mmCIF file of C-alpha atoms in Angstrom:
data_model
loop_
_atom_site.group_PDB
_atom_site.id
_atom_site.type_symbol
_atom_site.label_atom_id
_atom_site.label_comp_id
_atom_site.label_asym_id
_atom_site.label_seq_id
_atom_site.Cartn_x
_atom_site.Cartn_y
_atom_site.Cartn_z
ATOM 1 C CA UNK A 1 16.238 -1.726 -6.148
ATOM 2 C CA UNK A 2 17.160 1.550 -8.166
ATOM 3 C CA UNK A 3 18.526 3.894 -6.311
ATOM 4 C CA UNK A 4 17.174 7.121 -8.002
ATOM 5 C CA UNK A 5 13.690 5.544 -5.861
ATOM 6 C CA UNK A 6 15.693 5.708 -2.549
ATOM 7 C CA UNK A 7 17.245 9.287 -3.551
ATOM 8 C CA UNK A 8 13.658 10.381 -4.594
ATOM 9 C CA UNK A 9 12.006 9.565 -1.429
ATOM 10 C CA UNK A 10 14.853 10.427 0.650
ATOM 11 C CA UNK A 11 14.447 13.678 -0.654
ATOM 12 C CA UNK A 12 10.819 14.541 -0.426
ATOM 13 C CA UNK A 13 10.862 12.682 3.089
ATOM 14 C CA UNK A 14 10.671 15.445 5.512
ATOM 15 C CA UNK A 15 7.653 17.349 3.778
ATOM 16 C CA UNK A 16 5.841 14.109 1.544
ATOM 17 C CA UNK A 17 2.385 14.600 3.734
ATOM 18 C CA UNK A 18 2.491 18.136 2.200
ATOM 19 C CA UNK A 19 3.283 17.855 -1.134
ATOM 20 C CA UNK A 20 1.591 14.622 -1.577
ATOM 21 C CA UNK A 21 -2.045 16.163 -0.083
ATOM 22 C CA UNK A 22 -1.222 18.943 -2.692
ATOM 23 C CA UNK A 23 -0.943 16.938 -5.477
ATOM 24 C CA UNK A 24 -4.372 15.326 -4.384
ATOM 25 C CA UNK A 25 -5.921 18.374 -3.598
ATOM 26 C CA UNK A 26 -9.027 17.348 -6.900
ATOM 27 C CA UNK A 27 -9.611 14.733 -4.585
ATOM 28 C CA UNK A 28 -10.787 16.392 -1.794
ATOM 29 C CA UNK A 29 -9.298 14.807 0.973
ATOM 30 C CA UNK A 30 -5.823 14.875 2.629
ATOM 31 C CA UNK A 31 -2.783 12.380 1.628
ATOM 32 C CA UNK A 32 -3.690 10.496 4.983
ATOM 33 C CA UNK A 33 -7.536 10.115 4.578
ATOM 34 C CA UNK A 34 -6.276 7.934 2.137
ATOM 35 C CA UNK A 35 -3.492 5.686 4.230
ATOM 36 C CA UNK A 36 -6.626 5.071 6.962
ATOM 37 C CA UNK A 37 -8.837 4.329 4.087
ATOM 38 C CA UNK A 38 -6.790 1.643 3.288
ATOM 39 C CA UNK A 39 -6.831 0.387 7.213
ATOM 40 C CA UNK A 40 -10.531 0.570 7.146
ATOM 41 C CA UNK A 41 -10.934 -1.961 3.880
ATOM 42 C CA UNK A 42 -8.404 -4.555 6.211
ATOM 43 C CA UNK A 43 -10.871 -3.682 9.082
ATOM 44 C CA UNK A 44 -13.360 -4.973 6.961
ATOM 45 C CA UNK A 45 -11.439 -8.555 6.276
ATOM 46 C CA UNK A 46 -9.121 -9.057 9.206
ATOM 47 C CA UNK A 47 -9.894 -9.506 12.766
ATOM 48 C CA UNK A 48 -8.050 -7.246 15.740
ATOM 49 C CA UNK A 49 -6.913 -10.710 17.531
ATOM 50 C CA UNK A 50 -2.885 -10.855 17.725
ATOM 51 C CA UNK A 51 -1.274 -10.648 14.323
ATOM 52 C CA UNK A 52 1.742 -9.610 12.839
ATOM 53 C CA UNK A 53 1.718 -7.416 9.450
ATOM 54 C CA UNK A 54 4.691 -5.855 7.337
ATOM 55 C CA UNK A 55 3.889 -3.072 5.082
ATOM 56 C CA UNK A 56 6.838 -3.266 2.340
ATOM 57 C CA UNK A 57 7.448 0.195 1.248
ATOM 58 C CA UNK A 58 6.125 1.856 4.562
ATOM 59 C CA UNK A 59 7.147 5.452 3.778
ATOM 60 C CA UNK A 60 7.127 7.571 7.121
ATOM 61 C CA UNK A 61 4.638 5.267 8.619
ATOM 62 C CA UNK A 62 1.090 6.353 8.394
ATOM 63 C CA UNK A 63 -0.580 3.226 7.430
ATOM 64 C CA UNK A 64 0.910 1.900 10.630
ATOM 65 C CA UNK A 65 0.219 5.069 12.655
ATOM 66 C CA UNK A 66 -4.061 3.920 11.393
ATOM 67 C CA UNK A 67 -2.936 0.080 12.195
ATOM 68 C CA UNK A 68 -2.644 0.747 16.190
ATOM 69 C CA UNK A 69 -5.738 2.566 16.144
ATOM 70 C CA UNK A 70 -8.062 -0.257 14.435
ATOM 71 C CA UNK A 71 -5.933 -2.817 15.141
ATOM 72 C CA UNK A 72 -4.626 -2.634 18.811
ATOM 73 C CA UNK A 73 -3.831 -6.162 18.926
ATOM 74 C CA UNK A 74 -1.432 -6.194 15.960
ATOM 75 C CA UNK A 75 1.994 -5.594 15.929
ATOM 76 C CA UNK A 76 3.522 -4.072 12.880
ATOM 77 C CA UNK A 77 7.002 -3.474 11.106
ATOM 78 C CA UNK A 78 7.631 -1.395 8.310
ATOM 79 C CA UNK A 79 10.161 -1.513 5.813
ATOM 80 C CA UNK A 80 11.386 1.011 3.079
ATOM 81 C CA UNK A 81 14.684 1.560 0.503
ATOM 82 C CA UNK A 82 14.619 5.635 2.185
ATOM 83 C CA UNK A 83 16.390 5.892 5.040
ATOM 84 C CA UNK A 84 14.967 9.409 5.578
ATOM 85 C CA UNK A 85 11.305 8.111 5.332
ATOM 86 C CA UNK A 86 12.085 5.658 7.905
ATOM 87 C CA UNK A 87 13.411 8.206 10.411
ATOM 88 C CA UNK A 88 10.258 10.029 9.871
ATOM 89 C CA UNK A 89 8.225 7.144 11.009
ATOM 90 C CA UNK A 90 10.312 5.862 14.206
ATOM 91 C CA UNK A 91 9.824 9.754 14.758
ATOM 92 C CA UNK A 92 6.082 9.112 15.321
ATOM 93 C CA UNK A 93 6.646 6.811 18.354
ATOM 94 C CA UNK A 94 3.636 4.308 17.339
ATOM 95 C CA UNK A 95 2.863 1.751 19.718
ATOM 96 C CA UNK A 96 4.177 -1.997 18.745
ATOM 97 C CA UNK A 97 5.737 -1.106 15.339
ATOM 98 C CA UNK A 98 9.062 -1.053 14.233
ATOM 99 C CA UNK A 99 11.037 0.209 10.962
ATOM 100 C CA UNK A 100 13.811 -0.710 8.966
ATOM 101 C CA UNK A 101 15.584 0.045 5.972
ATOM 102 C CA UNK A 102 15.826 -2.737 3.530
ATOM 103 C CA UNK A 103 17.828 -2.840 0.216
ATOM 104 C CA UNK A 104 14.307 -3.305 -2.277
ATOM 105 C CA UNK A 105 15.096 -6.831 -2.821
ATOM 106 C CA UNK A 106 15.302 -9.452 0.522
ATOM 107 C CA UNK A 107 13.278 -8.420 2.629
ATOM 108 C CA UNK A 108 14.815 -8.274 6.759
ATOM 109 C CA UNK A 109 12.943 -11.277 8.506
ATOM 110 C CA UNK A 110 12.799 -15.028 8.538
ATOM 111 C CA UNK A 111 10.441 -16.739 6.389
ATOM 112 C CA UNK A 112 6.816 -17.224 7.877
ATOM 113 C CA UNK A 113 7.231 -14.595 10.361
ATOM 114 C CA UNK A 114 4.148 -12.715 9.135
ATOM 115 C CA UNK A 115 0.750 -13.313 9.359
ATOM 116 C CA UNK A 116 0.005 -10.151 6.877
ATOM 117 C CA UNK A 117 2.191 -8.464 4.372
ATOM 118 C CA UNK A 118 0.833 -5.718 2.525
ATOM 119 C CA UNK A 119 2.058 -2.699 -0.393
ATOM 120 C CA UNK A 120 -0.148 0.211 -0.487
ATOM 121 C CA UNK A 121 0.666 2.125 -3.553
ATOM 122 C CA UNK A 122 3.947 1.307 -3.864
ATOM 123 C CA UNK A 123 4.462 -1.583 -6.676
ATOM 124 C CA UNK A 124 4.584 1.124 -9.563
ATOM 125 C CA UNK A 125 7.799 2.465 -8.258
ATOM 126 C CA UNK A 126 9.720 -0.736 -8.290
ATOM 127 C CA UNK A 127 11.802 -1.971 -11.392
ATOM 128 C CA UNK A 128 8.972 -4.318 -13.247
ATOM 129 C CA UNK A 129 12.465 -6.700 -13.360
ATOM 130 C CA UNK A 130 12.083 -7.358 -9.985
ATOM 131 C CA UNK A 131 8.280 -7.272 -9.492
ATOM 132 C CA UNK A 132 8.398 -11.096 -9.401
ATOM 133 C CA UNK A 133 11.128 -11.073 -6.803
ATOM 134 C CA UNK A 134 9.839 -9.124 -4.201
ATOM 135 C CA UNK A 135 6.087 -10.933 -4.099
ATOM 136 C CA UNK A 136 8.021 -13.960 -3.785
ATOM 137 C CA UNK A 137 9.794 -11.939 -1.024
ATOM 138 C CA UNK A 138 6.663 -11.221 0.612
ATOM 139 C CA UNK A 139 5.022 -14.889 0.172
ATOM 140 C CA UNK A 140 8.426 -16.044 2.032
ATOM 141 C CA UNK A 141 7.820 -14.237 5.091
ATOM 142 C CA UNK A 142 4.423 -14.882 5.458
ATOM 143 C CA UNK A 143 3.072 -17.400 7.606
ATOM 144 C CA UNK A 144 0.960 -20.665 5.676
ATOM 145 C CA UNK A 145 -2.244 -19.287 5.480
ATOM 146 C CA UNK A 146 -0.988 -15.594 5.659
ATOM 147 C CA UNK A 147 -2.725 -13.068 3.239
ATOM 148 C CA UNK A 148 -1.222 -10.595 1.068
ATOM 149 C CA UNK A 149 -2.959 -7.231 0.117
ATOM 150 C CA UNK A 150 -1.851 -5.146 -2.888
ATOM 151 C CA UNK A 151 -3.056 -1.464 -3.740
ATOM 152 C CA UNK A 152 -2.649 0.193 -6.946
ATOM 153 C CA UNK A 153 -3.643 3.052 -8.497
ATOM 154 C CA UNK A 154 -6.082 2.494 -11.485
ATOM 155 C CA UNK A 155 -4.310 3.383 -14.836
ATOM 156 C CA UNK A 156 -8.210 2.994 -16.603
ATOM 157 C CA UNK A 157 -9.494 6.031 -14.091
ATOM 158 C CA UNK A 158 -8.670 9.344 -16.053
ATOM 159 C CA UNK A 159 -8.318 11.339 -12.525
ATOM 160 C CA UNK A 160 -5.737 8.725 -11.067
ATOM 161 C CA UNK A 161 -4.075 9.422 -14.192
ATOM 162 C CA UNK A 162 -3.542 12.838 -13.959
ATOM 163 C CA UNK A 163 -2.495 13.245 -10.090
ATOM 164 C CA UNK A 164 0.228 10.531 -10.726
ATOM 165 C CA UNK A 165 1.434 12.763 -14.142
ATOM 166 C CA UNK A 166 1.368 15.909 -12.024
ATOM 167 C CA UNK A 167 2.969 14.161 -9.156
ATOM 168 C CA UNK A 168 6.839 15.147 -8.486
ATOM 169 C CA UNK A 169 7.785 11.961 -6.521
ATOM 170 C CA UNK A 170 5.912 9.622 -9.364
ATOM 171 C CA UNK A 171 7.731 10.714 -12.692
ATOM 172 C CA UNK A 172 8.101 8.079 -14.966
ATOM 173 C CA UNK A 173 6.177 5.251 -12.732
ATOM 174 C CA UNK A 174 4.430 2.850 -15.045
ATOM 175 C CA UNK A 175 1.080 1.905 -13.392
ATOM 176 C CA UNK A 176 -0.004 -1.753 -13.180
ATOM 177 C CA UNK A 177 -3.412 -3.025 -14.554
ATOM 178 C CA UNK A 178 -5.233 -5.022 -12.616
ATOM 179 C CA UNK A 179 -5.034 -7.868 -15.061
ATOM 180 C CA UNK A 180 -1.171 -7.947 -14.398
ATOM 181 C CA UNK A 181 -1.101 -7.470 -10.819
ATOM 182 C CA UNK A 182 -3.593 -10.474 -10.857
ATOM 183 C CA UNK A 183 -0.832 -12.357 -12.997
ATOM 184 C CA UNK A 184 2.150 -11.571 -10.654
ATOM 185 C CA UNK A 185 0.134 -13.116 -7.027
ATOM 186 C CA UNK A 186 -1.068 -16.511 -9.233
ATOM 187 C CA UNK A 187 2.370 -16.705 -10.873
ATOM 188 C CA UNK A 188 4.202 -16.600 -7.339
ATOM 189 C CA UNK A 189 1.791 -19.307 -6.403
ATOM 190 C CA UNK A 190 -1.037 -17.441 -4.133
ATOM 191 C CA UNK A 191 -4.162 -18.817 -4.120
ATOM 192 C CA UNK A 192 -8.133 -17.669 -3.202
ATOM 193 C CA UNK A 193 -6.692 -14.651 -4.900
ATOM 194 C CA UNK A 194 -9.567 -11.791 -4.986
ATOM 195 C CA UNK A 195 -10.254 -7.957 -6.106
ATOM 196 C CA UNK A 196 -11.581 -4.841 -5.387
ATOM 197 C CA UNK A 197 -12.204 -1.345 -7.107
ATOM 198 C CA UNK A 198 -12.276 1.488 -4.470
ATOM 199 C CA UNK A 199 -12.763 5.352 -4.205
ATOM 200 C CA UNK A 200 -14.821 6.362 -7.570
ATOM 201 C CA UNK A 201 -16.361 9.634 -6.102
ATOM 202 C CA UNK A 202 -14.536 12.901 -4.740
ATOM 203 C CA UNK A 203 -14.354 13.525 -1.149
ATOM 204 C CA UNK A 204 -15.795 16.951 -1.806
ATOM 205 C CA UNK A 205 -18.918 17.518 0.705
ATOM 206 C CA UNK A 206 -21.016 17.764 -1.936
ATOM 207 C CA UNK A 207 -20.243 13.959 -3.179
ATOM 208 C CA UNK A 208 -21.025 12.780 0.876
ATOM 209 C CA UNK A 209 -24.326 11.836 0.318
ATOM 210 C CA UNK A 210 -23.343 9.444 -2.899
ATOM 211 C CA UNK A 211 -20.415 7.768 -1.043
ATOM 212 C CA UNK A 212 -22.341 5.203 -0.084
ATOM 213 C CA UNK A 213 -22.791 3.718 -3.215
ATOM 214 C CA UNK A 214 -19.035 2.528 -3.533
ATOM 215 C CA UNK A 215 -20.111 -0.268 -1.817
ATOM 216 C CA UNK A 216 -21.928 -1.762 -4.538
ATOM 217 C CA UNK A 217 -19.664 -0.822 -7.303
ATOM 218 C CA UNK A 218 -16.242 -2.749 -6.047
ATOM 219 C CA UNK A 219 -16.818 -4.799 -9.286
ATOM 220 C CA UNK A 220 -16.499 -1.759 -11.507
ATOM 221 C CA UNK A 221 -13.026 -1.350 -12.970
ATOM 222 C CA UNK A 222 -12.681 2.493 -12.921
ATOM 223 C CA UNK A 223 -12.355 3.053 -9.297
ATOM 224 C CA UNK A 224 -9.617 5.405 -8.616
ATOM 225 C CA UNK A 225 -7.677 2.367 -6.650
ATOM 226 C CA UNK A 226 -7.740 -0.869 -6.449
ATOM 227 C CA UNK A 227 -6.779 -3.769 -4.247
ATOM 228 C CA UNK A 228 -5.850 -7.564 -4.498
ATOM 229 C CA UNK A 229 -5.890 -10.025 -1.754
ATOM 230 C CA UNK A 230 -4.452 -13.595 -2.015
ATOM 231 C CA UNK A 231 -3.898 -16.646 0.540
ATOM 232 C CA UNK A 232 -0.349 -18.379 1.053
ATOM 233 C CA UNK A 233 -1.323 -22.141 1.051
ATOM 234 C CA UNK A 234 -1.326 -24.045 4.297
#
């Protein structure tokens, strides 16, 4: 993977939380409202029994820091290209996870070790050369049967576009449209492959009583995220 990305994040590692729930700030809500957010739409499709899930691109750990508290019955690795961003999340001590650099490409385990492998927000900042390569990475490691989740940012929602222009640690990203994130899981050979549009309304207090109706809109495509799931074939 290019190493400007690991220099980047290596850089911004010790303070991301900060700047990150600065950049956001329109939003509303902190940079890790929206890591648990993420947990909570899993909560809604996975069961806490005993699985394992990798989260490719982990950062300094907060999606799995959310993962012991919904999921107690998991047990969870992370992976990232910065080194610094994975001392920052052994430095949070979370119950049955474990972190490990990884060079962007192969990803550390043996195939099918995974019952869950998952990229929140983190496809846009890998090379689109090797966008192929590392879904086929994660379909390797997953288990037959094993799901893959995917969140993006939506390019089509004008407020996603501006926080990622304004953002220091996402100059020059190119986001991905649904309709080619969709193209990348059927090309790699996932199947029962499904979509979602999430968080259209500010977190403001005064948008609290209208939150609800997100529910009903996941088929709208100008949500400010969205996410994919897909089935490795049995």
């Amino acid at each position: 993977m290019d190493e400007k990305s690991s220099d980047d994040f290596n850089q911004f590692a010790g303070n991301y939380r900060e700047l990150h729930t600065e950049n956001i700030k329109i939003t509303g809500a902190d940079s890790l409202y929206f890591a648990e957010h993420k947990v909570k739409e899993l909560e809604r499709l996975e069961s806490n029994s005993r699985l394992k899930f990798l989260d490719i691109g982990c950062g300094d750990g907060a999606v799995e820091l959310f993962v012991s508290r919904y999921f107690s019955q998991w047990s969870s690795a992370g992976i990232d290209i910065s080194d610094k961003s994975i001392h920052e999340a052994r430095s949070k001590s979370i119950s049955n996870s474990e972190f490990l650099v990884f060079d962007g490409e192969k990803i550390p385990f043996p195939d099918s070790s995974f019952d869950i492998t998952f990229f929140a927000s983190v496809l846009h900042h890998v090379p689109e050369e090797i966008h192929d390569l590392i879904i086929l990475e994660a379909m390797r490691v997953l288990k037959p049967g094993g799901r893959i989740y995917i969140f993006e940012h939506n390019p089509a929602n004008p407020f996603t576009r501006h926080i990622v222009k304004t953002c220091v640690f996402d100059k020059n990203v190119k986001l991905l449209w649904p309709g080619y994130t969709r193209k990348l899981l059927k090309k790699a050979g996932f199947k029962s492959i499904t979509s979602k549009f999430i968080l259209f309304f500010p977190r403001w207090k005064v948008f609290s009583g209208i939150q609800f109706l997100e529910k009903g809109l996941a088929w709208l495509p100008v949500g400010g995220q969205y996410f994919f799931r897909a089935v490795k074939e049995d």
